[in-house]
PDB file of C-alpha atoms and ligand atoms in Angstrom:
ATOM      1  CA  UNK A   2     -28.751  66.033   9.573  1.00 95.00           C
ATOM      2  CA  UNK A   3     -31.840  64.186  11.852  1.00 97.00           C
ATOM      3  CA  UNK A   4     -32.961  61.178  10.541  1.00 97.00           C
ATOM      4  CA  UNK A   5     -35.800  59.206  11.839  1.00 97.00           C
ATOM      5  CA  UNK A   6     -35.641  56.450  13.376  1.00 96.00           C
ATOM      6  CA  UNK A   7     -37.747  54.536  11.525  1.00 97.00           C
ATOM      7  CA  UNK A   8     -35.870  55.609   7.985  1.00 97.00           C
ATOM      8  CA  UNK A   9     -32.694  54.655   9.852  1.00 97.00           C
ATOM      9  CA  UNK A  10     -34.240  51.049  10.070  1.00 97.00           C
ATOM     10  CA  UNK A  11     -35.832  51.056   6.761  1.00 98.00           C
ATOM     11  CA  UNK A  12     -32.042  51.709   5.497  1.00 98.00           C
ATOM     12  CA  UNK A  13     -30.491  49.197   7.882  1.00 97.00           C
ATOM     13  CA  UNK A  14     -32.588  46.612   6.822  1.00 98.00           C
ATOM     14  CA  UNK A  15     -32.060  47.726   3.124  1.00 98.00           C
ATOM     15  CA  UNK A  16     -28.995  47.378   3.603  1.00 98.00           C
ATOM     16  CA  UNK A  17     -29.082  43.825   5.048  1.00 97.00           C
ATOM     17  CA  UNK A  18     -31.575  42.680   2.431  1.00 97.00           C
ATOM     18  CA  UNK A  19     -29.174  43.630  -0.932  1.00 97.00           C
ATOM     19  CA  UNK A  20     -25.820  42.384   0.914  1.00 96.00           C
ATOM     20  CA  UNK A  21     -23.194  41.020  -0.475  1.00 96.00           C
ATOM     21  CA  UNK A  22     -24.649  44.046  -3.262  1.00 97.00           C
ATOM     22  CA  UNK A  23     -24.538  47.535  -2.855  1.00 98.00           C
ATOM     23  CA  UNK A  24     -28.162  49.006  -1.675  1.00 98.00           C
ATOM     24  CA  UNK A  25     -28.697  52.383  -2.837  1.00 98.00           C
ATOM     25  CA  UNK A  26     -31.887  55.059  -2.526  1.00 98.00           C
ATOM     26  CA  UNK A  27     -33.485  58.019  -1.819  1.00 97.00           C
ATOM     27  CA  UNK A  28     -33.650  60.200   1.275  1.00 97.00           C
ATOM     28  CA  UNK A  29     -36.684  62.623   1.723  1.00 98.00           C
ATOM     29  CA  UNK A  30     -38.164  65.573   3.819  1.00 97.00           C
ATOM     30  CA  UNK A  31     -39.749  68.603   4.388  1.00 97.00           C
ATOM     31  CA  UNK A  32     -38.402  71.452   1.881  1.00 94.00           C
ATOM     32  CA  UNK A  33     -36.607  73.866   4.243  1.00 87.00           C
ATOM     33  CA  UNK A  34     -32.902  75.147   5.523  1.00 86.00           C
ATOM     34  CA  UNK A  35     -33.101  72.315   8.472  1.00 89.00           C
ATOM     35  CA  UNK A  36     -32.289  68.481   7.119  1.00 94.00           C
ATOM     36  CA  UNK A  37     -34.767  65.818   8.950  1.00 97.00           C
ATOM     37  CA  UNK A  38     -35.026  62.989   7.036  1.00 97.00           C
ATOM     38  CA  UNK A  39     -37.952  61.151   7.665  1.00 97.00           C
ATOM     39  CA  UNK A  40     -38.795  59.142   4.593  1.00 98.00           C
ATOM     40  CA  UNK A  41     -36.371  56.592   2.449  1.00 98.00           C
ATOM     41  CA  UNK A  42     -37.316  55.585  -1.317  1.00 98.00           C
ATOM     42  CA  UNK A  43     -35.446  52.282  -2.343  1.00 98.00           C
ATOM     43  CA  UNK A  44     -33.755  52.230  -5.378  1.00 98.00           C
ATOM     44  CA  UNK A  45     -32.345  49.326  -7.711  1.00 98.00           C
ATOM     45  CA  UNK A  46     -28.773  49.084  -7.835  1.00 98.00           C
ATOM     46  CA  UNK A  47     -28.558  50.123 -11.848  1.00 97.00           C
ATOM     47  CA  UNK A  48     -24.732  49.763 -11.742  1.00 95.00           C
ATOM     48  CA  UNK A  49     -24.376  47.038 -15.001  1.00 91.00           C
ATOM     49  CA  UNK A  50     -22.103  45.163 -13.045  1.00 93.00           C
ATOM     50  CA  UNK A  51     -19.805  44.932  -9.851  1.00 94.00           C
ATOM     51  CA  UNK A  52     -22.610  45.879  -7.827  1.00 95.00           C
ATOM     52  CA  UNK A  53     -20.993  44.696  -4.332  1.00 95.00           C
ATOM     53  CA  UNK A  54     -18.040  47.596  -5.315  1.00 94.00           C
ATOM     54  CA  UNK A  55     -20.820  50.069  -7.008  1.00 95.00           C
ATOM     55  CA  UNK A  56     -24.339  51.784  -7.189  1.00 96.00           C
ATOM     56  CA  UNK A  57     -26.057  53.456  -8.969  1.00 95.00           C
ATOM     57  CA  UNK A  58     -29.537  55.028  -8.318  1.00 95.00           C
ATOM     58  CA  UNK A  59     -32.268  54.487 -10.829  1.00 97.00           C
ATOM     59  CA  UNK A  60     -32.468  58.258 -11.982  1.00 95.00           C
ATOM     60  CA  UNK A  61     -35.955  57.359 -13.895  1.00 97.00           C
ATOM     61  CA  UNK A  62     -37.068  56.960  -9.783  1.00 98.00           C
ATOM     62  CA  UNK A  63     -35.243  60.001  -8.987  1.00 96.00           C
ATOM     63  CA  UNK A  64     -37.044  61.887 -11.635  1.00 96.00           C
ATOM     64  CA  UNK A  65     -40.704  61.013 -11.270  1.00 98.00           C
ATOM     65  CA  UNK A  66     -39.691  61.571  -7.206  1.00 97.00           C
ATOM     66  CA  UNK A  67     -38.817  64.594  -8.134  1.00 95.00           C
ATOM     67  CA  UNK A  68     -41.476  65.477  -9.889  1.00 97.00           C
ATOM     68  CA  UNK A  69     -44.355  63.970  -7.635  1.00 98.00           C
ATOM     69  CA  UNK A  70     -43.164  66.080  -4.831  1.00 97.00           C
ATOM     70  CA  UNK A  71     -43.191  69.044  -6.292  1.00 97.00           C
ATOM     71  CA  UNK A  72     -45.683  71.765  -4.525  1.00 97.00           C
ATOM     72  CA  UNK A  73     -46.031  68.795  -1.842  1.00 98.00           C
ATOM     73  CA  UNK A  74     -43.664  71.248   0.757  1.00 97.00           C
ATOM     74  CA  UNK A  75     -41.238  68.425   0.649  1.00 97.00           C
ATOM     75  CA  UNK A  76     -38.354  67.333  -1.562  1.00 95.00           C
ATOM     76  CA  UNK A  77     -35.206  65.165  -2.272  1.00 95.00           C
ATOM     77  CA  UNK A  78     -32.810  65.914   0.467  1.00 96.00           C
ATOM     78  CA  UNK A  79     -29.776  63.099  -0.646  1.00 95.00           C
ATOM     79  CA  UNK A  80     -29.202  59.789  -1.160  1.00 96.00           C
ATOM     80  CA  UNK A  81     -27.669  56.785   0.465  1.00 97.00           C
ATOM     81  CA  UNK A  82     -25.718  53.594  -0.284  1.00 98.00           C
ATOM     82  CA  UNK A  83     -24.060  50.649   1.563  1.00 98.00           C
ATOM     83  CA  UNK A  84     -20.856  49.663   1.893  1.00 98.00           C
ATOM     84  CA  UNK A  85     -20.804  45.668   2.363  1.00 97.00           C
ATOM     85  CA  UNK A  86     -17.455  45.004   4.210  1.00 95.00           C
ATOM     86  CA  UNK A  87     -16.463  48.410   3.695  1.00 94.00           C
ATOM     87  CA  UNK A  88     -15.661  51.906   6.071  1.00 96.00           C
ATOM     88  CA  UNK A  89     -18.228  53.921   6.813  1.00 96.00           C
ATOM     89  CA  UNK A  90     -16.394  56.782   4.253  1.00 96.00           C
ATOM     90  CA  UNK A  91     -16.758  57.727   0.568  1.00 95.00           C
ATOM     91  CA  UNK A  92     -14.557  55.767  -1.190  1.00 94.00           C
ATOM     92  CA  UNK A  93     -12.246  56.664  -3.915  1.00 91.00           C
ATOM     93  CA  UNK A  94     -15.307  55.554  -6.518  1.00 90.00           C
ATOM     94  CA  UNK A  95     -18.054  58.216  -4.552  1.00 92.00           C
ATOM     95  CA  UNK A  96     -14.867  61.037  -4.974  1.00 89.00           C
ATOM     96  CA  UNK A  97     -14.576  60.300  -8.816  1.00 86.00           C
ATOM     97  CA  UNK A  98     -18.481  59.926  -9.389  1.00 81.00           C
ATOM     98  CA  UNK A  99     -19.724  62.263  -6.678  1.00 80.00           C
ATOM     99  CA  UNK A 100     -22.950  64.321  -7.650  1.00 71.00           C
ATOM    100  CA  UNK A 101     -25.732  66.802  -6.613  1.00 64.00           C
ATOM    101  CA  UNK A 102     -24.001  68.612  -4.639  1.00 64.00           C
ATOM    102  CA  UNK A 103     -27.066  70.091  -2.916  1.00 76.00           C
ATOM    103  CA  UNK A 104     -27.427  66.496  -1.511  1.00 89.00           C
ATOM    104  CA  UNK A 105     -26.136  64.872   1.043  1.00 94.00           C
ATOM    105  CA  UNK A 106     -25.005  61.149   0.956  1.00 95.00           C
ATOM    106  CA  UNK A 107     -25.550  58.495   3.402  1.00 97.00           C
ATOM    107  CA  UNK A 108     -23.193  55.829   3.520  1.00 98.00           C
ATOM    108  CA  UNK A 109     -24.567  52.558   5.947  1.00 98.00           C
ATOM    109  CA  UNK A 110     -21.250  50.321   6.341  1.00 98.00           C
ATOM    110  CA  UNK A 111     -21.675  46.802   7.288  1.00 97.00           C
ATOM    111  CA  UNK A 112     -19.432  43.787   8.195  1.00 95.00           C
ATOM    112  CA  UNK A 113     -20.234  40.232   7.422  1.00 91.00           C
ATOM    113  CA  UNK A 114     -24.007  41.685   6.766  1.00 91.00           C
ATOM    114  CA  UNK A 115     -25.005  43.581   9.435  1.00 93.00           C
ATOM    115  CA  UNK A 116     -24.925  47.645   9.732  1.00 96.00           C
ATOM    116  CA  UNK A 117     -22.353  48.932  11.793  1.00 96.00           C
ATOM    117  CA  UNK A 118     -22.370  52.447  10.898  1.00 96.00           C
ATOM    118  CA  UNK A 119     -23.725  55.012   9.226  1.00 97.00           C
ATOM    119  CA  UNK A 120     -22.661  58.394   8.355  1.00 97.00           C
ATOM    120  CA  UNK A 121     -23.647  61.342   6.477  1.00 97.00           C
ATOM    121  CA  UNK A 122     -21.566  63.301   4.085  1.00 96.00           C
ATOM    122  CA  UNK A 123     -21.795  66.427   2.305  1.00 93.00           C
ATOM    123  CA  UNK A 124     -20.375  66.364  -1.522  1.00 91.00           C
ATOM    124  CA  UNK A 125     -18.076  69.321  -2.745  1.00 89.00           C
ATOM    125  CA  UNK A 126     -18.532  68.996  -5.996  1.00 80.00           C
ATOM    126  CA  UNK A 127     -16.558  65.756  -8.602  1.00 77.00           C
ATOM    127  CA  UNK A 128     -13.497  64.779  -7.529  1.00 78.00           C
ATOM    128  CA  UNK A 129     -13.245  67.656  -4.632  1.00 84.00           C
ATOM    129  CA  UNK A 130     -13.976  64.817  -1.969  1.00 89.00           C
ATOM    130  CA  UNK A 131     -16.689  65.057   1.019  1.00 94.00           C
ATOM    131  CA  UNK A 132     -17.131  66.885   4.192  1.00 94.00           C
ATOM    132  CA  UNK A 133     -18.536  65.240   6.974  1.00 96.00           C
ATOM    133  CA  UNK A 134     -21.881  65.955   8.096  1.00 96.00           C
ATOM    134  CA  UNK A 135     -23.360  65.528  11.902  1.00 96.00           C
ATOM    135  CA  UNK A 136     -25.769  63.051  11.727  1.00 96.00           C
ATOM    136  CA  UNK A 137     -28.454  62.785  14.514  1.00 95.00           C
ATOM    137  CA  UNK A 138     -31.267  59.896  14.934  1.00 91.00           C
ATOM    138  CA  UNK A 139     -34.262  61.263  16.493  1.00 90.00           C
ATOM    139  CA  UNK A 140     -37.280  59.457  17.309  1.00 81.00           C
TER     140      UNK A 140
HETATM  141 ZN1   ZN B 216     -19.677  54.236  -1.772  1.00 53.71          ZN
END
């Protein structure tokens, strides 16, 4: 996956902003068999509680997204969360709860509240666990 540099700071800085919670949101691009992200939508954290262990993206968001970029020649490509004080990995919680499989998940790790990491991961479907995806900032 490319990602933009300027979405990679827009999620670092999400990131930053909702430490000690979990930041969660939207990544989007041009419709197509290539992944460049180049634009993230913040979400709220809708997790009802725990929310520096959990997220949850606001799928009312997710829908009218959805539906606003229809015909546009661009689309939902994945999402992404944080990890505050956590690896750079899907934890055990993404295995159980992973969905939309045609997405890819970002996961931005940070330590003491800065980013450290991301990575980019691509789901195989609840409880089947992730496979890694190459993840490439471009300019
Ligand atoms: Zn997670």
């Amino acid at each position: 996956m490319r990602l933009s540099a300027a979405t990679a700071t827009a999620i670092r800085d999400h990131a930053r902003a909702a430490y000690p919670d979990e930041a969660c949101g939207l990544l989007i691009g041009p419709a197509g068999p290539r992944l460049v992200v180049d634009q993230a939508v913040v979400s709220a954290n809708c997790a009802g509680r725990d929310r520096t262990r959990r997220f949850e993206i606001d799928m009312a968001l997710y829908l009218r997204l959805q539906r606003d970029l229809r015909g546009t020649g661009r689309r939902i490509l994945g999402i992404y969360h944080s990890h505050p004080d956590g690896p750079a990995s899907p934890s055990a919680r993404d295995v159980a709860g992973a969905w939309g499989d045609h997405h890819v998940w970002l996961i931005a790790a940070l330590a003491a509240g800065a980013v450290t990491e991301i990575t980019c991961w691509q789901p195989l479907g609840r409880g089947r666990g992730f496979a890694p995806v190459a993840l490439e900032e471009m300019p």
